[in-house]
């Protein structure tokens, strides 16, 4: 179980699976936002960052494995993907805990400066109040979007770790 061992079809498949899984996860979040009309809070947006970074990394891991570059490169990229998904797991647990009231969310989530009374379009835009991080926009099968991100991040991190360390 060496990180420098050569990679094979398993690693190529793992990188492709991770790229597809990350794309599907963040794509679903974007669809709920742009098609479903769910407005993301500050923590929702932060939870997307590991995916935005991870997708290109997994595509690089896929290319690295497909063209038989040194195993340490492919495995290192898979390990980086695992660490990103562990970060996403942490963010999801933090957000879910804030939604369930286990701990407070960030103080600046949902906060906005007081609106002006002039009534211009810019003033109306400034008056927009983003959703609070401690209230779930919706629950599906008992889990909020943050809860489903915990599930997705846990599965993707386990797959990435297995890919990084499997011979």
Short mmCIF file of N, CA and C in Angstrom, two decimals:
data_model
loop_
_atom_site.label_atom_id
_atom_site.label_comp_id
_atom_site.label_asym_id
_atom_site.label_seq_id
_atom_site.Cartn_x
_atom_site.Cartn_y
_atom_site.Cartn_z
N UNK A 1 0.84 -1.18 0.00
CA UNK A 1 0.00 0.00 0.00
C UNK A 1 0.88 1.24 0.00
N UNK A 2 1.58 1.46 -1.08
CA UNK A 2 2.49 2.59 -1.21
C UNK A 2 1.89 3.64 -2.13
N UNK A 3 2.06 4.88 -1.75
CA UNK A 3 1.51 5.97 -2.57
C UNK A 3 2.31 6.12 -3.86
N UNK A 4 3.52 5.55 -3.91
CA UNK A 4 4.34 5.67 -5.12
C UNK A 4 4.13 4.51 -6.10
N UNK A 5 3.33 3.51 -5.71
CA UNK A 5 3.08 2.37 -6.60
C UNK A 5 2.37 2.85 -7.87
N UNK A 6 2.57 2.17 -8.98
CA UNK A 6 1.90 2.58 -10.21
C UNK A 6 0.38 2.45 -10.09
N UNK A 7 -0.32 3.24 -10.88
CA UNK A 7 -1.77 3.20 -10.85
C UNK A 7 -2.29 2.37 -12.02
N UNK A 8 -3.55 1.99 -11.92
CA UNK A 8 -4.14 1.18 -12.97
C UNK A 8 -5.56 1.62 -13.27
N UNK A 9 -6.33 0.69 -13.84
CA UNK A 9 -7.70 0.98 -14.23
C UNK A 9 -8.57 1.37 -13.04
N UNK A 10 -8.30 0.76 -11.89
CA UNK A 10 -9.06 1.10 -10.69
C UNK A 10 -8.94 2.58 -10.37
N UNK A 11 -7.75 3.13 -10.46
CA UNK A 11 -7.52 4.53 -10.13
C UNK A 11 -8.14 5.46 -11.17
N UNK A 12 -8.08 5.03 -12.43
CA UNK A 12 -8.72 5.80 -13.49
C UNK A 12 -10.23 5.86 -13.25
N UNK A 13 -10.81 4.70 -12.94
CA UNK A 13 -12.25 4.63 -12.66
C UNK A 13 -12.59 5.47 -11.43
N UNK A 14 -11.76 5.38 -10.39
CA UNK A 14 -12.02 6.13 -9.16
C UNK A 14 -12.01 7.63 -9.43
N UNK A 15 -11.03 8.10 -10.17
CA UNK A 15 -10.96 9.53 -10.49
C UNK A 15 -12.18 9.97 -11.31
N UNK A 16 -12.59 9.15 -12.26
CA UNK A 16 -13.77 9.47 -13.07
C UNK A 16 -15.03 9.48 -12.21
N UNK A 17 -15.15 8.49 -11.33
CA UNK A 17 -16.30 8.42 -10.43
C UNK A 17 -16.35 9.64 -9.51
N UNK A 18 -15.21 10.04 -8.99
CA UNK A 18 -15.16 11.21 -8.10
C UNK A 18 -15.51 12.49 -8.86
N UNK A 19 -14.98 12.66 -10.07
CA UNK A 19 -15.30 13.85 -10.85
C UNK A 19 -16.80 13.89 -11.15
N UNK A 20 -17.37 12.76 -11.51
CA UNK A 20 -18.81 12.70 -11.79
C UNK A 20 -19.63 12.93 -10.52
N UNK A 21 -19.22 12.32 -9.42
CA UNK A 21 -19.95 12.49 -8.16
C UNK A 21 -19.92 13.91 -7.65
N UNK A 22 -18.76 14.54 -7.72
CA UNK A 22 -18.64 15.93 -7.29
C UNK A 22 -19.46 16.85 -8.19
N UNK A 23 -19.40 16.59 -9.49
CA UNK A 23 -20.17 17.39 -10.44
C UNK A 23 -21.67 17.24 -10.19
N UNK A 24 -22.12 16.02 -9.96
CA UNK A 24 -23.54 15.77 -9.70
C UNK A 24 -23.99 16.46 -8.40
N UNK A 25 -23.14 16.41 -7.38
CA UNK A 25 -23.51 17.00 -6.09
C UNK A 25 -23.64 18.52 -6.20
N UNK A 26 -22.62 19.17 -6.72
CA UNK A 26 -22.70 20.63 -6.82
C UNK A 26 -23.70 21.04 -7.89
N UNK A 27 -23.86 20.24 -8.93
CA UNK A 27 -24.86 20.52 -9.96
C UNK A 27 -26.28 20.47 -9.39
N UNK A 28 -26.51 19.53 -8.50
CA UNK A 28 -27.82 19.44 -7.84
C UNK A 28 -28.07 20.69 -7.00
N UNK A 29 -27.06 21.13 -6.27
CA UNK A 29 -27.21 22.34 -5.45
C UNK A 29 -27.50 23.55 -6.34
N UNK A 30 -26.80 23.65 -7.45
CA UNK A 30 -27.04 24.77 -8.38
C UNK A 30 -28.43 24.68 -9.01
N UNK A 31 -28.89 23.47 -9.30
CA UNK A 31 -30.23 23.30 -9.86
C UNK A 31 -31.30 23.72 -8.85
N UNK A 32 -31.13 23.33 -7.60
CA UNK A 32 -32.09 23.76 -6.58
C UNK A 32 -32.11 25.28 -6.44
N UNK A 33 -30.94 25.90 -6.63
CA UNK A 33 -30.88 27.36 -6.54
C UNK A 33 -31.52 28.02 -7.76
N UNK A 34 -31.07 27.65 -8.95
CA UNK A 34 -31.48 28.37 -10.15
C UNK A 34 -32.79 27.90 -10.76
N UNK A 35 -33.14 26.64 -10.56
CA UNK A 35 -34.39 26.13 -11.10
C UNK A 35 -35.46 26.08 -10.01
N UNK A 36 -35.06 25.59 -8.84
CA UNK A 36 -36.01 25.43 -7.74
C UNK A 36 -36.28 26.70 -6.95
N UNK A 37 -35.42 27.71 -7.10
CA UNK A 37 -35.63 28.97 -6.40
C UNK A 37 -35.17 29.01 -4.96
N UNK A 38 -34.43 28.00 -4.51
CA UNK A 38 -33.90 28.01 -3.15
C UNK A 38 -32.70 28.95 -3.09
N UNK A 39 -32.76 29.94 -2.23
CA UNK A 39 -31.68 30.92 -2.09
C UNK A 39 -30.67 30.37 -1.07
N UNK A 40 -29.40 30.21 -1.47
CA UNK A 40 -28.42 29.67 -0.53
C UNK A 40 -27.96 30.71 0.49
N UNK A 41 -27.68 30.24 1.68
CA UNK A 41 -27.12 31.11 2.70
C UNK A 41 -25.59 31.13 2.54
N UNK A 42 -24.95 31.87 3.41
CA UNK A 42 -23.49 31.99 3.35
C UNK A 42 -22.80 30.63 3.49
N UNK A 43 -23.25 29.80 4.43
CA UNK A 43 -22.63 28.49 4.63
C UNK A 43 -22.90 27.55 3.47
N UNK A 44 -24.08 27.67 2.86
CA UNK A 44 -24.38 26.85 1.67
C UNK A 44 -23.37 27.14 0.57
N UNK A 45 -23.09 28.41 0.37
CA UNK A 45 -22.13 28.80 -0.67
C UNK A 45 -20.73 28.32 -0.33
N UNK A 46 -20.35 28.38 0.95
CA UNK A 46 -19.03 27.91 1.37
C UNK A 46 -18.88 26.41 1.17
N UNK A 47 -19.97 25.66 1.33
CA UNK A 47 -19.91 24.21 1.17
C UNK A 47 -19.67 23.80 -0.28
N UNK A 48 -19.86 24.70 -1.21
CA UNK A 48 -19.62 24.38 -2.62
C UNK A 48 -18.15 24.50 -3.01
N UNK A 49 -17.37 25.23 -2.24
CA UNK A 49 -15.97 25.48 -2.58
C UNK A 49 -15.16 24.19 -2.73
N UNK A 50 -15.28 23.21 -1.80
CA UNK A 50 -14.52 21.97 -2.00
C UNK A 50 -14.85 21.27 -3.32
N UNK A 51 -16.07 21.40 -3.78
CA UNK A 51 -16.45 20.79 -5.06
C UNK A 51 -15.87 21.57 -6.23
N UNK A 52 -15.92 22.90 -6.14
CA UNK A 52 -15.38 23.71 -7.23
C UNK A 52 -13.87 23.49 -7.39
N UNK A 53 -13.18 23.23 -6.31
CA UNK A 53 -11.75 22.93 -6.37
C UNK A 53 -11.52 21.46 -6.72
N UNK A 54 -12.36 20.59 -6.18
CA UNK A 54 -12.18 19.15 -6.35
C UNK A 54 -12.44 18.63 -7.75
N UNK A 55 -13.42 19.20 -8.45
CA UNK A 55 -13.75 18.70 -9.78
C UNK A 55 -12.55 18.81 -10.73
N UNK A 56 -11.91 19.98 -10.85
CA UNK A 56 -10.73 20.04 -11.73
C UNK A 56 -9.59 19.12 -11.26
N UNK A 57 -9.42 18.98 -9.94
CA UNK A 57 -8.38 18.08 -9.43
C UNK A 57 -8.65 16.64 -9.82
N UNK A 58 -9.91 16.22 -9.74
CA UNK A 58 -10.24 14.85 -10.10
C UNK A 58 -10.12 14.63 -11.61
N UNK A 59 -10.39 15.66 -12.40
CA UNK A 59 -10.16 15.56 -13.84
C UNK A 59 -8.66 15.44 -14.14
N UNK A 60 -7.84 16.15 -13.37
CA UNK A 60 -6.38 16.00 -13.51
C UNK A 60 -5.94 14.59 -13.09
N UNK A 61 -6.53 14.07 -12.01
CA UNK A 61 -6.21 12.71 -11.57
C UNK A 61 -6.62 11.70 -12.64
N UNK A 62 -7.76 11.92 -13.25
CA UNK A 62 -8.22 11.05 -14.33
C UNK A 62 -7.24 11.06 -15.49
N UNK A 63 -6.83 12.25 -15.90
CA UNK A 63 -5.86 12.36 -17.01
C UNK A 63 -4.53 11.75 -16.62
N UNK A 64 -4.08 12.00 -15.40
CA UNK A 64 -2.81 11.47 -14.92
C UNK A 64 -2.80 9.95 -14.93
N UNK A 65 -3.89 9.36 -14.48
CA UNK A 65 -3.97 7.90 -14.45
C UNK A 65 -4.13 7.33 -15.85
N UNK A 66 -4.90 8.01 -16.70
CA UNK A 66 -5.15 7.51 -18.06
C UNK A 66 -3.88 7.49 -18.91
N UNK A 67 -3.00 8.47 -18.73
CA UNK A 67 -1.78 8.51 -19.53
C UNK A 67 -0.59 7.90 -18.79
N UNK A 68 -0.86 7.25 -17.68
CA UNK A 68 0.16 6.51 -16.92
C UNK A 68 1.31 7.38 -16.41
N UNK A 69 0.97 8.57 -15.89
CA UNK A 69 1.99 9.39 -15.22
C UNK A 69 2.37 8.69 -13.92
N UNK A 70 3.44 9.11 -13.26
CA UNK A 70 3.84 8.43 -12.02
C UNK A 70 2.68 8.31 -11.03
N UNK A 71 2.61 7.15 -10.38
CA UNK A 71 1.52 6.86 -9.45
C UNK A 71 1.40 7.86 -8.32
N UNK A 72 2.53 8.42 -7.91
CA UNK A 72 2.49 9.38 -6.80
C UNK A 72 1.66 10.61 -7.18
N UNK A 73 1.68 11.01 -8.44
CA UNK A 73 0.90 12.16 -8.87
C UNK A 73 -0.60 11.86 -8.81
N UNK A 74 -1.01 10.74 -9.39
CA UNK A 74 -2.43 10.38 -9.38
C UNK A 74 -2.92 10.17 -7.96
N UNK A 75 -2.15 9.43 -7.17
CA UNK A 75 -2.54 9.16 -5.79
C UNK A 75 -2.56 10.43 -4.95
N UNK A 76 -1.62 11.31 -5.21
CA UNK A 76 -1.61 12.59 -4.50
C UNK A 76 -2.84 13.45 -4.83
N UNK A 77 -3.24 13.43 -6.09
CA UNK A 77 -4.45 14.17 -6.48
C UNK A 77 -5.69 13.54 -5.86
N UNK A 78 -5.75 12.22 -5.81
CA UNK A 78 -6.88 11.55 -5.15
C UNK A 78 -6.90 11.86 -3.65
N UNK A 79 -5.72 11.90 -3.04
CA UNK A 79 -5.64 12.25 -1.63
C UNK A 79 -6.09 13.70 -1.40
N UNK A 80 -5.70 14.59 -2.30
CA UNK A 80 -6.16 15.99 -2.20
C UNK A 80 -7.68 16.06 -2.32
N UNK A 81 -8.25 15.26 -3.22
CA UNK A 81 -9.71 15.20 -3.33
C UNK A 81 -10.35 14.70 -2.05
N UNK A 82 -9.74 13.71 -1.42
CA UNK A 82 -10.26 13.19 -0.16
C UNK A 82 -10.23 14.28 0.92
N UNK A 83 -9.13 15.01 0.98
CA UNK A 83 -9.02 16.08 1.99
C UNK A 83 -10.05 17.19 1.73
N UNK A 84 -10.29 17.50 0.47
CA UNK A 84 -11.31 18.49 0.14
C UNK A 84 -12.70 18.02 0.59
N UNK A 85 -12.98 16.74 0.36
CA UNK A 85 -14.29 16.22 0.76
C UNK A 85 -14.42 16.12 2.28
N UNK A 86 -13.31 15.89 2.98
CA UNK A 86 -13.33 15.91 4.45
C UNK A 86 -13.60 17.33 4.93
N UNK A 87 -13.03 18.32 4.26
CA UNK A 87 -13.33 19.72 4.57
C UNK A 87 -14.82 19.99 4.31
N UNK A 88 -15.34 19.50 3.19
CA UNK A 88 -16.77 19.65 2.90
C UNK A 88 -17.63 18.95 3.95
N UNK A 89 -17.17 17.80 4.42
CA UNK A 89 -17.88 17.07 5.48
C UNK A 89 -17.93 17.92 6.75
N UNK A 90 -16.81 18.51 7.11
CA UNK A 90 -16.78 19.40 8.29
C UNK A 90 -17.76 20.57 8.13
N UNK A 91 -17.72 21.22 6.96
CA UNK A 91 -18.62 22.35 6.73
C UNK A 91 -20.08 21.92 6.80
N UNK A 92 -20.40 20.76 6.24
CA UNK A 92 -21.77 20.25 6.29
C UNK A 92 -22.23 19.92 7.70
N UNK A 93 -21.36 19.31 8.49
CA UNK A 93 -21.70 18.99 9.88
C UNK A 93 -21.90 20.28 10.67
N UNK A 94 -21.02 21.26 10.47
CA UNK A 94 -21.16 22.55 11.15
C UNK A 94 -22.49 23.21 10.79
N UNK A 95 -22.81 23.24 9.50
CA UNK A 95 -24.04 23.87 9.05
C UNK A 95 -25.26 23.11 9.56
N UNK A 96 -25.25 21.79 9.48
CA UNK A 96 -26.37 20.99 9.97
C UNK A 96 -26.57 21.19 11.46
N UNK A 97 -25.48 21.23 12.20
CA UNK A 97 -25.57 21.46 13.65
C UNK A 97 -26.17 22.81 13.97
N UNK A 98 -25.82 23.82 13.17
CA UNK A 98 -26.41 25.15 13.38
C UNK A 98 -27.91 25.12 13.06
N UNK A 99 -28.29 24.37 12.02
CA UNK A 99 -29.71 24.27 11.67
C UNK A 99 -30.51 23.55 12.75
N UNK A 100 -29.94 22.54 13.35
CA UNK A 100 -30.63 21.79 14.40
C UNK A 100 -30.52 22.47 15.76
N UNK A 101 -29.75 23.56 15.86
CA UNK A 101 -29.63 24.29 17.12
C UNK A 101 -28.63 23.70 18.09
N UNK A 102 -27.73 22.83 17.61
CA UNK A 102 -26.71 22.25 18.48
C UNK A 102 -25.65 23.27 18.85
N UNK A 103 -25.38 24.21 17.99
CA UNK A 103 -24.42 25.28 18.22
C UNK A 103 -24.83 26.47 17.36
N UNK A 104 -24.33 27.65 17.67
CA UNK A 104 -24.71 28.82 16.86
C UNK A 104 -23.98 28.84 15.52
N UNK A 105 -24.65 29.36 14.52
CA UNK A 105 -24.03 29.55 13.21
C UNK A 105 -23.21 30.82 13.24
N UNK A 106 -22.63 31.20 12.12
CA UNK A 106 -21.85 32.43 12.08
C UNK A 106 -22.74 33.65 12.36
N UNK A 107 -22.18 34.60 13.08
CA UNK A 107 -22.95 35.79 13.46
C UNK A 107 -23.32 36.64 12.25
N UNK A 108 -22.52 36.60 11.19
CA UNK A 108 -22.79 37.45 10.03
C UNK A 108 -23.66 36.78 8.98
N UNK A 109 -24.20 35.61 9.25
CA UNK A 109 -25.02 34.92 8.27
C UNK A 109 -26.45 35.44 8.33
N UNK A 110 -26.90 36.02 7.24
CA UNK A 110 -28.25 36.58 7.18
C UNK A 110 -28.31 38.02 7.64
N UNK A 111 -27.17 38.59 8.02
CA UNK A 111 -27.15 39.97 8.48
C UNK A 111 -27.07 40.92 7.29
N UNK A 112 -27.66 42.08 7.44
CA UNK A 112 -27.63 43.08 6.38
C UNK A 112 -27.69 44.46 7.01
N UNK A 113 -27.11 45.43 6.33
CA UNK A 113 -27.18 46.80 6.80
C UNK A 113 -28.61 47.31 6.64
N UNK A 114 -28.98 48.30 7.43
CA UNK A 114 -30.34 48.83 7.35
C UNK A 114 -30.55 49.54 6.02
N UNK A 115 -31.71 49.31 5.39
CA UNK A 115 -31.96 49.90 4.08
C UNK A 115 -32.22 51.40 4.16
N UNK A 116 -31.93 52.06 3.06
CA UNK A 116 -32.17 53.48 2.93
C UNK A 116 -33.63 53.69 2.54
N UNK A 117 -34.14 54.89 2.69
CA UNK A 117 -35.55 55.16 2.39
C UNK A 117 -35.75 55.81 1.03
N UNK A 118 -34.69 55.95 0.21
CA UNK A 118 -34.85 56.67 -1.05
C UNK A 118 -35.64 55.88 -2.09
N UNK A 119 -35.70 54.56 -1.97
CA UNK A 119 -36.52 53.75 -2.86
C UNK A 119 -35.91 53.43 -4.20
N UNK A 120 -34.64 53.70 -4.43
CA UNK A 120 -34.03 53.37 -5.72
C UNK A 120 -33.77 51.87 -5.81
N UNK A 121 -33.50 51.41 -7.02
CA UNK A 121 -33.24 49.99 -7.23
C UNK A 121 -32.03 49.52 -6.44
N UNK A 122 -30.97 50.33 -6.40
CA UNK A 122 -29.79 49.95 -5.63
C UNK A 122 -30.11 49.82 -4.15
N UNK A 123 -30.94 50.70 -3.65
CA UNK A 123 -31.33 50.62 -2.25
C UNK A 123 -32.15 49.36 -1.99
N UNK A 124 -32.99 48.99 -2.94
CA UNK A 124 -33.77 47.77 -2.78
C UNK A 124 -32.87 46.54 -2.80
N UNK A 125 -31.85 46.57 -3.66
CA UNK A 125 -30.90 45.46 -3.68
C UNK A 125 -30.12 45.37 -2.38
N UNK A 126 -29.76 46.52 -1.83
CA UNK A 126 -29.05 46.55 -0.56
C UNK A 126 -29.92 46.06 0.58
N UNK A 127 -31.23 46.16 0.44
CA UNK A 127 -32.14 45.75 1.49
C UNK A 127 -32.38 44.24 1.48
N UNK A 128 -31.88 43.54 0.46
CA UNK A 128 -32.07 42.10 0.37
C UNK A 128 -31.44 41.43 1.58
N UNK A 129 -32.18 40.56 2.23
CA UNK A 129 -31.69 39.85 3.40
C UNK A 129 -31.50 38.38 3.00
N UNK A 130 -30.26 37.91 2.97
CA UNK A 130 -30.02 36.50 2.62
C UNK A 130 -30.58 35.59 3.71
N UNK A 131 -30.83 34.34 3.37
CA UNK A 131 -31.36 33.42 4.37
C UNK A 131 -30.40 33.22 5.54
N UNK A 132 -30.96 32.90 6.67
CA UNK A 132 -30.17 32.64 7.86
C UNK A 132 -29.57 31.24 7.77
N UNK A 133 -28.37 31.08 8.31
CA UNK A 133 -27.69 29.79 8.28
C UNK A 133 -28.26 28.80 9.28
N UNK A 134 -29.07 29.28 10.23
CA UNK A 134 -29.58 28.37 11.25
C UNK A 134 -31.00 27.89 10.96
N UNK A 135 -31.49 28.15 9.76
CA UNK A 135 -32.80 27.65 9.35
C UNK A 135 -32.66 26.91 8.03
N UNK A 136 -33.09 25.65 8.02
CA UNK A 136 -33.00 24.85 6.79
C UNK A 136 -34.03 25.34 5.78
N UNK A 137 -33.59 25.49 4.53
CA UNK A 137 -34.51 25.92 3.47
C UNK A 137 -35.57 24.86 3.21
N UNK A 138 -35.24 23.63 3.46
CA UNK A 138 -36.17 22.52 3.28
C UNK A 138 -35.52 21.24 3.75
N UNK A 139 -36.35 20.26 4.03
CA UNK A 139 -35.83 18.95 4.45
C UNK A 139 -36.41 17.89 3.53
N UNK A 140 -35.56 16.98 3.10
CA UNK A 140 -35.94 15.88 2.25
C UNK A 140 -35.50 14.60 2.92
N UNK A 141 -36.46 13.70 3.20
CA UNK A 141 -36.20 12.47 3.94
C UNK A 141 -35.53 12.77 5.27
N UNK A 142 -35.92 13.87 5.88
CA UNK A 142 -35.43 14.24 7.21
C UNK A 142 -34.13 15.01 7.23
N UNK A 143 -33.48 15.19 6.08
CA UNK A 143 -32.20 15.89 6.04
C UNK A 143 -32.33 17.19 5.24
N UNK A 144 -31.62 18.20 5.71
CA UNK A 144 -31.55 19.46 4.98
C UNK A 144 -30.52 19.31 3.86
N UNK A 145 -30.37 20.38 3.06
CA UNK A 145 -29.33 20.36 2.02
C UNK A 145 -27.96 20.15 2.66
N UNK A 146 -27.72 20.78 3.80
CA UNK A 146 -26.44 20.61 4.49
C UNK A 146 -26.26 19.17 4.95
N UNK A 147 -27.33 18.55 5.41
CA UNK A 147 -27.28 17.16 5.83
C UNK A 147 -26.96 16.23 4.66
N UNK A 148 -27.56 16.51 3.51
CA UNK A 148 -27.26 15.70 2.33
C UNK A 148 -25.83 15.93 1.86
N UNK A 149 -25.31 17.13 2.08
CA UNK A 149 -23.92 17.39 1.74
C UNK A 149 -22.99 16.56 2.63
N UNK A 150 -23.38 16.36 3.89
CA UNK A 150 -22.59 15.51 4.79
C UNK A 150 -22.52 14.09 4.22
N UNK A 151 -23.66 13.58 3.79
CA UNK A 151 -23.71 12.22 3.23
C UNK A 151 -22.83 12.14 1.98
N UNK A 152 -23.01 13.09 1.06
CA UNK A 152 -22.24 13.07 -0.19
C UNK A 152 -20.75 13.21 0.09
N UNK A 153 -20.37 14.14 0.97
CA UNK A 153 -18.95 14.35 1.28
C UNK A 153 -18.33 13.12 1.93
N UNK A 154 -19.07 12.46 2.81
CA UNK A 154 -18.55 11.26 3.47
C UNK A 154 -18.30 10.15 2.45
N UNK A 155 -19.26 9.94 1.57
CA UNK A 155 -19.11 8.89 0.55
C UNK A 155 -17.95 9.22 -0.39
N UNK A 156 -17.90 10.46 -0.87
CA UNK A 156 -16.84 10.84 -1.82
C UNK A 156 -15.46 10.81 -1.16
N UNK A 157 -15.37 11.22 0.11
CA UNK A 157 -14.06 11.17 0.78
C UNK A 157 -13.61 9.72 0.97
N UNK A 158 -14.52 8.82 1.29
CA UNK A 158 -14.16 7.41 1.46
C UNK A 158 -13.68 6.81 0.13
N UNK A 159 -14.37 7.15 -0.96
CA UNK A 159 -13.96 6.66 -2.28
C UNK A 159 -12.57 7.20 -2.63
N UNK A 160 -12.36 8.48 -2.38
CA UNK A 160 -11.07 9.10 -2.71
C UNK A 160 -9.93 8.51 -1.87
N UNK A 161 -10.18 8.28 -0.59
CA UNK A 161 -9.16 7.68 0.27
C UNK A 161 -8.82 6.26 -0.19
N UNK A 162 -9.84 5.51 -0.53
CA UNK A 162 -9.59 4.14 -1.02
C UNK A 162 -8.77 4.19 -2.32
N UNK A 163 -9.12 5.12 -3.21
CA UNK A 163 -8.37 5.25 -4.45
C UNK A 163 -6.93 5.68 -4.24
N UNK A 164 -6.70 6.54 -3.25
CA UNK A 164 -5.35 7.04 -2.99
C UNK A 164 -4.45 5.95 -2.42
N UNK A 165 -5.02 5.04 -1.64
CA UNK A 165 -4.17 4.08 -0.94
C UNK A 165 -4.30 2.63 -1.41
N UNK A 166 -5.21 2.36 -2.34
CA UNK A 166 -5.33 0.98 -2.85
C UNK A 166 -4.20 0.69 -3.82
N UNK A 167 -3.65 -0.48 -3.71
CA UNK A 167 -2.55 -0.89 -4.58
C UNK A 167 -3.02 -1.15 -5.98
#
